[in-house]
Coordinates of C-alpha atoms in Angstrom, one line a residue:
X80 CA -232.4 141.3 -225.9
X81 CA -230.9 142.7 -223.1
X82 CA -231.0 139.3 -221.0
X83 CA -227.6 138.1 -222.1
X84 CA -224.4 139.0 -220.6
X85 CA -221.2 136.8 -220.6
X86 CA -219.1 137.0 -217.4
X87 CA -215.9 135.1 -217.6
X88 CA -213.7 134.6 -214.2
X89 CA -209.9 134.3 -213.9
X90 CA -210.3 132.4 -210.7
X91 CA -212.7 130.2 -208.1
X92 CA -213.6 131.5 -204.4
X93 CA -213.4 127.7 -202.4
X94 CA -214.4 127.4 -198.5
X95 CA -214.8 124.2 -196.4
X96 CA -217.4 121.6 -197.7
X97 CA -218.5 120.8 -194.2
X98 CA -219.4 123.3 -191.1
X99 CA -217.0 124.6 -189.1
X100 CA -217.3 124.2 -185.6
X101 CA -216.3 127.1 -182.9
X102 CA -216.5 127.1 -179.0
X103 CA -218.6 129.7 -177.2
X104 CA -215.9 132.8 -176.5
X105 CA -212.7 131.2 -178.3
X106 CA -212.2 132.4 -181.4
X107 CA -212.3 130.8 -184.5
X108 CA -210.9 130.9 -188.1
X109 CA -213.0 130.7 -191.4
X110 CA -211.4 129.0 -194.2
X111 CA -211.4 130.8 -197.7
X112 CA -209.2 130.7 -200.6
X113 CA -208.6 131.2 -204.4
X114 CA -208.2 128.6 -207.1
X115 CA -205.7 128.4 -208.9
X116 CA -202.9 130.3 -206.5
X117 CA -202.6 133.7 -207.2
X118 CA -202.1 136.7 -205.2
X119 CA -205.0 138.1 -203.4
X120 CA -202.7 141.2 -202.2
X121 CA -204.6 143.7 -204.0
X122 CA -208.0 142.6 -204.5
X123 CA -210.5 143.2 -202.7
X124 CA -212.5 140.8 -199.6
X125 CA -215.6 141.0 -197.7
X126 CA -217.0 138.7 -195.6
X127 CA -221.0 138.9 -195.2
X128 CA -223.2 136.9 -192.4
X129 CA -227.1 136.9 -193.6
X130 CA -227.4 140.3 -194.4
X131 CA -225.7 141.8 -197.5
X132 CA -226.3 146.0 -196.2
X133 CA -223.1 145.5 -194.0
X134 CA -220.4 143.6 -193.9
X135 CA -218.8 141.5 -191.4
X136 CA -214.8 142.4 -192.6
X137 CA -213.5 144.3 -195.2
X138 CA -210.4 143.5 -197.0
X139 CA -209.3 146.9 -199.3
X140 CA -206.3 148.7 -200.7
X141 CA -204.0 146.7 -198.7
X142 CA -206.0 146.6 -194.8
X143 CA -208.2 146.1 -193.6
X144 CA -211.5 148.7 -193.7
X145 CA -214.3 148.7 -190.6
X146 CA -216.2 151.5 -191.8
X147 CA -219.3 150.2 -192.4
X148 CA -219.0 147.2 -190.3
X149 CA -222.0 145.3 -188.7
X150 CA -221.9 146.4 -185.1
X151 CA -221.7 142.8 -183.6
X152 CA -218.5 142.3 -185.2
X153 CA -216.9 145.7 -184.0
X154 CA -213.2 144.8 -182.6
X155 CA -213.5 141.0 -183.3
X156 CA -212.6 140.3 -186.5
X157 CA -209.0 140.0 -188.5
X158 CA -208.3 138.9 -191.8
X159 CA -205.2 136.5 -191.8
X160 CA -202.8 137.7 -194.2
X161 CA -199.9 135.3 -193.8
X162 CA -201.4 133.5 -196.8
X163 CA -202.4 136.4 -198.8
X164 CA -199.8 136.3 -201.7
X165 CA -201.0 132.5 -202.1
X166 CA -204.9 134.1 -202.2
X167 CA -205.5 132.2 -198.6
X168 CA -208.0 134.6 -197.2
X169 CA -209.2 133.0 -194.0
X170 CA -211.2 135.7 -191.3
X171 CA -210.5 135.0 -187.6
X172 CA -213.1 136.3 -185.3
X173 CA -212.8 136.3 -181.8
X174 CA -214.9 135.8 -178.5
X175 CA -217.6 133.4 -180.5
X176 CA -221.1 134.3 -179.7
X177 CA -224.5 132.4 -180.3
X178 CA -225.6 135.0 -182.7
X179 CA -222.5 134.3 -185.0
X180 CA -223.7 131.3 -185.8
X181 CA -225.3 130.4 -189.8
X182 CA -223.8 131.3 -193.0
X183 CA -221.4 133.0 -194.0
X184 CA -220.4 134.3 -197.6
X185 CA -216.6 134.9 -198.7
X186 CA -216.7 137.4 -201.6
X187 CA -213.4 138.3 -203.6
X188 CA -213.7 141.0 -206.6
X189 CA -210.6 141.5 -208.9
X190 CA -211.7 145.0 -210.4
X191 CA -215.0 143.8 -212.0
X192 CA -215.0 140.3 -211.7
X193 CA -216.7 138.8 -208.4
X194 CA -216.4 135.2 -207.1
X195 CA -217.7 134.4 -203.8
X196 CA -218.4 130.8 -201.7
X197 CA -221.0 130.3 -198.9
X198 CA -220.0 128.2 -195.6
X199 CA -221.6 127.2 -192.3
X200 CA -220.2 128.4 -188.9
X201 CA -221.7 125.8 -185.5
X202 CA -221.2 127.8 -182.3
X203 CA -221.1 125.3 -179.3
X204 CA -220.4 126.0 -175.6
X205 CA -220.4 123.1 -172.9
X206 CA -221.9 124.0 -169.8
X207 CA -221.8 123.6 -166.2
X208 CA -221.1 120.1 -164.1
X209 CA -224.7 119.0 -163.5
X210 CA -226.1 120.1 -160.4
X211 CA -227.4 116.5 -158.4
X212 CA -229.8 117.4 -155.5
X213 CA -232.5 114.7 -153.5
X214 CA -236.0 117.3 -153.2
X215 CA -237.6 114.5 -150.6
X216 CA -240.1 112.3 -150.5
X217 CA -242.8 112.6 -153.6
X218 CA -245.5 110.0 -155.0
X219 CA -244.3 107.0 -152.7
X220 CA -240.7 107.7 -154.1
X221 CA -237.8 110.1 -153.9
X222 CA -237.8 113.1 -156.0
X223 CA -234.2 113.8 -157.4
X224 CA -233.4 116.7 -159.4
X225 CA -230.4 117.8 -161.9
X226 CA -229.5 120.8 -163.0
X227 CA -227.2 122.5 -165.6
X228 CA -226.7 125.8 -167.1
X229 CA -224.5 127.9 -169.8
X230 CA -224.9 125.3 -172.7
X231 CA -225.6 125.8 -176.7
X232 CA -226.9 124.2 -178.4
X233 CA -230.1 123.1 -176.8
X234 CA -228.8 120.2 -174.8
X235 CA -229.5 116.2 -174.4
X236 CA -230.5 115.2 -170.9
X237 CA -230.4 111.4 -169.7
X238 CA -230.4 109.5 -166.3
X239 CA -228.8 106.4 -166.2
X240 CA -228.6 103.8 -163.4
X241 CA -225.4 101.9 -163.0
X242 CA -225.5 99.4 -165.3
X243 CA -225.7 102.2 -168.3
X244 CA -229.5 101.8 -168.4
X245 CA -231.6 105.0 -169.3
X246 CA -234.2 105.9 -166.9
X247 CA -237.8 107.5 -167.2
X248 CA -237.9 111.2 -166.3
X249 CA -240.6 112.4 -164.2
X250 CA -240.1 115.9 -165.9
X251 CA -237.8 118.0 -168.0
X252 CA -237.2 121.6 -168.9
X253 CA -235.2 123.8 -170.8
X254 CA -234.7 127.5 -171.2
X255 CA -233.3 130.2 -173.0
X256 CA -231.7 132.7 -171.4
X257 CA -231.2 136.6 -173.0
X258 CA -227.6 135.5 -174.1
X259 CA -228.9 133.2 -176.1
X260 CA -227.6 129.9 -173.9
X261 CA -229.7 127.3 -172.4
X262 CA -230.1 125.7 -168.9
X263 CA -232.0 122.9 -167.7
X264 CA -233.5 121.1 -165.1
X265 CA -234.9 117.5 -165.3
X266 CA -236.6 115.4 -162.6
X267 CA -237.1 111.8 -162.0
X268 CA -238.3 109.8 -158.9
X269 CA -236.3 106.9 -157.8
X270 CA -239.1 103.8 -156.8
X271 CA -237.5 100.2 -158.4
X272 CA -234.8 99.2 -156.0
X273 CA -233.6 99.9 -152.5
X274 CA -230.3 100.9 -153.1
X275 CA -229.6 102.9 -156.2
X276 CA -226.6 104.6 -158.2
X277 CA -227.9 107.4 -160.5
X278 CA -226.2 109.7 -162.9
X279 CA -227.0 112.7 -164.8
X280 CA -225.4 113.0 -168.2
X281 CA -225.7 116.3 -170.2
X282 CA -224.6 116.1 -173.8
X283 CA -223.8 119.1 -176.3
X284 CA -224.6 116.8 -180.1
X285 CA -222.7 119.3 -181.9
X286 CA -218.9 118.5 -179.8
X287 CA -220.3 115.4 -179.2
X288 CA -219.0 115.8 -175.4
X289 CA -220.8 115.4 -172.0
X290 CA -220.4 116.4 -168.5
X291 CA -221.8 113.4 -166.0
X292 CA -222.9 114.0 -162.3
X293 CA -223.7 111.0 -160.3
X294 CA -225.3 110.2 -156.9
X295 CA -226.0 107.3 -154.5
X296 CA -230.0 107.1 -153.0
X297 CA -230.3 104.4 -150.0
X298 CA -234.3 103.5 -150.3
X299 CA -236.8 101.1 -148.6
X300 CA -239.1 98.9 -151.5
X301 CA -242.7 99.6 -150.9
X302 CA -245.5 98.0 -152.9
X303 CA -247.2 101.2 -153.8
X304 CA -243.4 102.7 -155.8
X305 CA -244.0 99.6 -158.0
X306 CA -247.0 99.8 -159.0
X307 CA -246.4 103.8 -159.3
X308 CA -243.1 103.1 -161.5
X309 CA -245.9 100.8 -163.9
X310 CA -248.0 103.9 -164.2
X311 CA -245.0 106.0 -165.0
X312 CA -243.8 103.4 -167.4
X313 CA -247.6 103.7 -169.1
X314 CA -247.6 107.8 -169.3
X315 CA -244.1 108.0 -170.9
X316 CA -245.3 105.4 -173.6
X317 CA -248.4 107.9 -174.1
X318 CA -246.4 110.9 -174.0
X319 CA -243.4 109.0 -176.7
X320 CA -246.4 108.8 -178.7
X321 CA -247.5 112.3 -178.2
X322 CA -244.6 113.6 -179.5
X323 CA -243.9 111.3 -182.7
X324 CA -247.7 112.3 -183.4
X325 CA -246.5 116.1 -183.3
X326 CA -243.2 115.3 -185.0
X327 CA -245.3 113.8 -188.0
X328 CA -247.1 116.4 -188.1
X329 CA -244.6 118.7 -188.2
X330 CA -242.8 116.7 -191.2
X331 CA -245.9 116.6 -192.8
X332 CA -245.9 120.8 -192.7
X333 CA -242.4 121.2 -194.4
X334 CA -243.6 118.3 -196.9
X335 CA -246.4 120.5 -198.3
X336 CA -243.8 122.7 -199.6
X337 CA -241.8 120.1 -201.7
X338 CA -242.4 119.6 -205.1
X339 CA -243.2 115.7 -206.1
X340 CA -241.9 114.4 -209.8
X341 CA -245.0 113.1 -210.2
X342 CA -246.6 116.2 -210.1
X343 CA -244.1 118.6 -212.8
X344 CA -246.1 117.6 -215.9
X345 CA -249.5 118.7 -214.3
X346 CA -247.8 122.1 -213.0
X347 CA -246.6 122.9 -216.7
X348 CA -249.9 121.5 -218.4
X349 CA -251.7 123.0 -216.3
X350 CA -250.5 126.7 -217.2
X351 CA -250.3 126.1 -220.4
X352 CA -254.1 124.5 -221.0
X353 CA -256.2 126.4 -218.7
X354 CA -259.3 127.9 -220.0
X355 CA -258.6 131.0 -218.0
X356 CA -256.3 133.6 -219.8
X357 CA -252.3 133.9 -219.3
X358 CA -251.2 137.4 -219.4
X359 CA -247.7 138.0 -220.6
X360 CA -246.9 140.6 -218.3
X361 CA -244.8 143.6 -218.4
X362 CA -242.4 143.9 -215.5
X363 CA -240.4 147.2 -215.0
X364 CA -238.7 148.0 -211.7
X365 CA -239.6 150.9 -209.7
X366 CA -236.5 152.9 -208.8
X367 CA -238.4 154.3 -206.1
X368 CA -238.6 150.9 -204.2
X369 CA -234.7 150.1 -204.8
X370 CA -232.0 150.4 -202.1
X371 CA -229.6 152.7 -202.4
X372 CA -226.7 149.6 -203.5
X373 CA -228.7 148.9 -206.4
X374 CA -228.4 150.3 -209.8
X375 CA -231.2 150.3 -212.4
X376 CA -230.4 150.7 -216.3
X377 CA -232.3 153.1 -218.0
X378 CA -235.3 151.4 -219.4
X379 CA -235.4 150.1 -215.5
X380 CA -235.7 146.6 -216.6
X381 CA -232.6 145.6 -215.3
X382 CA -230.4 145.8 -211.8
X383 CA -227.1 145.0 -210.6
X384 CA -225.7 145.4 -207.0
X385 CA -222.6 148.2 -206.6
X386 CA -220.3 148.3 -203.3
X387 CA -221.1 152.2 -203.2
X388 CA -224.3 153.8 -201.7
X389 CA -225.9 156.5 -204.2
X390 CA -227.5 159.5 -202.8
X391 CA -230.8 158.7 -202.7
X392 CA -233.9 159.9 -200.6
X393 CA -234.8 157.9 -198.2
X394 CA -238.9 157.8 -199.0
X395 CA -240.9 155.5 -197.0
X396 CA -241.5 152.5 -199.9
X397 CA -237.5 152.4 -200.2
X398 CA -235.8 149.1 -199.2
X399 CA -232.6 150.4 -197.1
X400 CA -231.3 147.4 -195.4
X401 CA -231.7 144.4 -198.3
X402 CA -230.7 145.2 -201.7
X403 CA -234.2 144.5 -202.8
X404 CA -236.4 146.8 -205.7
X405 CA -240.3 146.1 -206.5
X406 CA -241.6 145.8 -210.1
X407 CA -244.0 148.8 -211.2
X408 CA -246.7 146.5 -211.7
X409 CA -249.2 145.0 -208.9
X410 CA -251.7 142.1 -209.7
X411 CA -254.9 141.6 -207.8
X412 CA -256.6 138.9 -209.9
X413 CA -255.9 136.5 -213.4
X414 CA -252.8 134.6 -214.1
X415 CA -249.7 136.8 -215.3
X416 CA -246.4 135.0 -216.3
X417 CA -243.0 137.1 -217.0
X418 CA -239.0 135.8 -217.1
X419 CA -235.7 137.1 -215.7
X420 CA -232.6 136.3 -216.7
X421 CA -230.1 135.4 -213.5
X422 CA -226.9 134.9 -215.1
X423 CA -224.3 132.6 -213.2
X424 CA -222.7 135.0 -211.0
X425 CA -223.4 136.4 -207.1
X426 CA -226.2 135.7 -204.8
X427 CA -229.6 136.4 -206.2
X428 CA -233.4 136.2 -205.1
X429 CA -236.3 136.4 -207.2
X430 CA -240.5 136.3 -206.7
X431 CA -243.6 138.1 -205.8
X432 CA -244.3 140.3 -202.5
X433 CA -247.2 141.4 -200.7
X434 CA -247.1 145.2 -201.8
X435 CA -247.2 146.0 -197.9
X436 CA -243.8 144.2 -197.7
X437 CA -241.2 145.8 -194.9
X438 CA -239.2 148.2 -196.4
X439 CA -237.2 149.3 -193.4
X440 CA -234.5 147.2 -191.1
X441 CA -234.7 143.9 -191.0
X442 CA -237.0 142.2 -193.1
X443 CA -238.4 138.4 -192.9
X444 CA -237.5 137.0 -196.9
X445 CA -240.2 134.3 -196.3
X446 CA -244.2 133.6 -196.5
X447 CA -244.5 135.2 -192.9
X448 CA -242.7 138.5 -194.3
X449 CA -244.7 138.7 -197.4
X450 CA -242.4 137.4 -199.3
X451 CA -242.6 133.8 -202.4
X452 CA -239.2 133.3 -203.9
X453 CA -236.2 131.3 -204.6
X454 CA -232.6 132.6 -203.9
X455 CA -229.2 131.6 -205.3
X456 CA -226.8 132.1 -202.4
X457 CA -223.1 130.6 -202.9
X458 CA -223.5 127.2 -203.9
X459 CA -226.7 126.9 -202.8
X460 CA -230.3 127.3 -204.6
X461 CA -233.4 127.4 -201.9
X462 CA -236.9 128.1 -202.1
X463 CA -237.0 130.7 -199.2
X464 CA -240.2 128.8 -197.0
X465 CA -239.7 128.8 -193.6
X466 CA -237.6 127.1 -192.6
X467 CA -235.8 127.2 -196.4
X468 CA -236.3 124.6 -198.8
X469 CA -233.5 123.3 -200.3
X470 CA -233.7 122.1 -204.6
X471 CA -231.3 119.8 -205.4
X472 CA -230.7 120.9 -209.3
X473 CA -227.8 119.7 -212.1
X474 CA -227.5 123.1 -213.0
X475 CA -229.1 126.6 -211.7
X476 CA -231.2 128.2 -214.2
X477 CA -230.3 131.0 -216.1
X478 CA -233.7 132.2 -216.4
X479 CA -236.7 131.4 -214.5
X480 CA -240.4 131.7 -215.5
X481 CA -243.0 133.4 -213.0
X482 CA -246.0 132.2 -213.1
X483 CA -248.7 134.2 -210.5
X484 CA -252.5 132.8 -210.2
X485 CA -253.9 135.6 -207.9
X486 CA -257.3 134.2 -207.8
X487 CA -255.5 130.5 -206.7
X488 CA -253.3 132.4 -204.6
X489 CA -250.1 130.0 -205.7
X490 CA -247.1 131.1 -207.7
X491 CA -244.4 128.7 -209.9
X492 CA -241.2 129.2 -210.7
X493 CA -240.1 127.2 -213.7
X494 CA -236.7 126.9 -215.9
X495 CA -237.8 128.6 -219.0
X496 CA -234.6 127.1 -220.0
X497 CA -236.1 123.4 -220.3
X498 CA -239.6 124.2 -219.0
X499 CA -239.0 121.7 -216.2
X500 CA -240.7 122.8 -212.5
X501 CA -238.3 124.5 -209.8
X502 CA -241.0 124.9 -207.3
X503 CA -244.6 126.0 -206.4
X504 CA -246.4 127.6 -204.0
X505 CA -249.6 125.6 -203.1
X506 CA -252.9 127.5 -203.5
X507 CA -253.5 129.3 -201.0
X508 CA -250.0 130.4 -200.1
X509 CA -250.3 134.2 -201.4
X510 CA -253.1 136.0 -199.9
X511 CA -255.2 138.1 -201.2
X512 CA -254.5 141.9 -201.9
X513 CA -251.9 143.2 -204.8
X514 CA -248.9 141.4 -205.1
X515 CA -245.9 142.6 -207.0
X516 CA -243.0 141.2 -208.2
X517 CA -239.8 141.2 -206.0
X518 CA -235.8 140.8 -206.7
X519 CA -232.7 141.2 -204.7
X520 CA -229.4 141.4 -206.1
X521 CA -226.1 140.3 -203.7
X522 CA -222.9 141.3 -204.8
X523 CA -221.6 140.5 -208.1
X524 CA -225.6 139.5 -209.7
X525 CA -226.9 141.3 -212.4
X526 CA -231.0 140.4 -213.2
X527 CA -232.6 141.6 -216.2
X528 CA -236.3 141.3 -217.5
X529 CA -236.9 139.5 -220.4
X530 CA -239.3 141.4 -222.9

């Protein structure tokens, strides 16, 4: 069999268990290094963010390299070398920006052995004083109005009254602007005493740090603001419950995606009893469908990702941003089943596609982009819903089962190491139409067929 292929490593790429947290145009530093100490001086680093067609720094023959950089990153990023000889290989990137936030993979290659780790960057940015201003006389009350802008995350908004209490809003919103920060305006009307201190408090969660505004509003008690402040009291309970309605909802959404233990037997069984015919299929890749950083062995039943673009044309089913390739074969109806062996290295993703899937640019790798898989990336193993599922396993698998029910319209992945369940789409997931399976290869994975 071609589905074996030992990879031993010298060494262990290690980042930060936790996130790390950067300020809204400060710079800030991404923690990498090797394990055990040994010089990194002439090896070779990239840093990746989402997207493995370009990188976000490259580390080569001694400098740094920006051809072939993502454009965000043009001018901003450095790789600290003060550590180097130690194999400390943190990036620095200046002037944060919203759209640097998410994942990021540090990948090391000693000349053919890759080792990478995944970590998490949080972009924060605390905005402006709140903005306190009295809009007059509304609803028997007085309308007071606070305003904030330039924060990010999505900000909390609460009034309190003196004594730390919080107090019902009459409205709220929040937008984002084209930079990607968000402002906001909430609205309450002041009704229960004559004489009132009030203050705005706008808190980023992610610094865990507020900016407060307060004000004083002088008032005369009228019957008709008490009874007004009961109603308001009544439609904020109804609207609480609005929302925990649509937050249930909501969980119950993502929960249709998660496998229960309860149900692994009957997946397994039920593949392996139904009346209805498995087919053993026969996957080859197409090389016509595979980006240009992919290489296909000769009998095109296996792939591995290479730093170096070959000279391929550039036809219109060819994937040229992800290092993605389609089998040969497309399935319109019947169950079909086939393995691939993942090995243990790199960043991987394997499943069926809609055979209309995006080739070109940026493509969605979820159900909304055609697209039913699971993906090794770093340490972490996913089934790539939307938003991702994450599958808490012992061990990854080092070779998974397909198993495709067109007429169902639900596909399993299963460990044809044990025969235990990874994950399933429900029926009803894949549409109709042909559907073909799907890989992409990150650096340092190699995926083969089994025959």
């Amino acid at each position: 069999s071609n589905c074996h292929f030992p990879l031993t490593s010298k060494f262990t790429v290690i980042g930060p268990s936790e996130p790390v947290t950067a300020i809204l145009g400060q710079e800030a530093v991404l923690p990498c290094h090797l394990s055990p100490r040994m010089s990194a001086a002439n090896m070779e680093v990239r840093w990746f963010h989402s997207e493995f067609a370009f990188f976000v720094h490259l580390y080569r023959d001694g400098k740094d390299q920006y051809d072939g950089q993502m454009p965000g990153y043009r001018g901003r990023t450095e790789l600290l070398k003060a550590g180097l000889t130690d194999g400390i290989v943190p990036l620095r990137i200046l002037n944060i920006r919203c759209a640097d936030e998410g994942q990021y993979l540090c990948f090391v290659q000693d000349d053919t052995v890759y080792e990478e780790t995944v970590l998490e960057l949080w972009v924060a940015g605390l905005g402006s004083a709140p903005l306190i201003s009295v809009e007059g006389h509304q609803d028997g009350g007085i309308q007071v109005v606070c305003q904030s802008a330039g924060w990010y995350p999505e900000p909390e908004v609460l009034w309190k009254d003196l004594s730390g209490r919080h107090l019902p809003t009459l409205s709220e919103t929040t937008s984002q602007r084209d930079n990607g920060l968000f402002e906001t305006e909430t609205a309450l009307i002041v009704i229960e005493h004559s004489n009132q201190n009030l203050s705005c408090f706008i808190r980023n969660t992610v610094l865990n740090q507020e900016k407060e505004s307060a004000v004083y509003i002088a008032d005369q008690v009228n019957p008709w603001m008490v009874a007004l402040s009961v109603i308001l009291v009544v439609l904020f309970g109804f609207i609480g419950l609005t929302v925990y309605l649509f937050k249930m909802k909501g969980k119950y959404q993502r929960e249709k995606y998660t496998v229960h233990k309860g149900f692994f037997p009957l997946i397994n069984k039920g593949w392996r009893r139904s009346v209805a015919p498995i087919e053993e299929a026969h996957v080859t890749l197409n090389p016509d469908t595979a980006h240009p950083q992919l290489v296909l062995s000769e009998d095109w039943k296996s792939v591995r990702w290479e730093q170096t673009w070959q000279r391929l044309p550039n036809n219109p089913e060819r994937f040229d941003s992800w290092g993605c390739v389609l089998g040969c074969e497309g399935f319109t109806s019947g169950r079909h089943c086939w393995e691939v062996e993942v090995g243990d290295a790199g960043g991987w993703a394997v499943g069926v596609a809609r055979e209309s899937v995006g080739r070109k640019g940026e493509i969605s790798r979820s159900r909304e982009g055609g697209i039913w898989a699971v993906q090794r990336w770093g340490g972490l193993f996913q089934a790539l819903t939307s938003p991702v599922t994450p599958l808490p396993l012992s061990r990854f698998p080092s070779r998974i089962r397909f198993c495709l029910d067109c007429d169902r319209g639900q596909v399993t992945f299963i460990d044809a190491g044990d025969e235990a369940p990874i994950f399933t789409f429900p029926p009803g997931s894949v549409p109709g139409g042909r559907i073909r399976p799907w890989f992409w290869a990150g650096p340092g994975s190699r995926l083969s067929l089994c025959p």
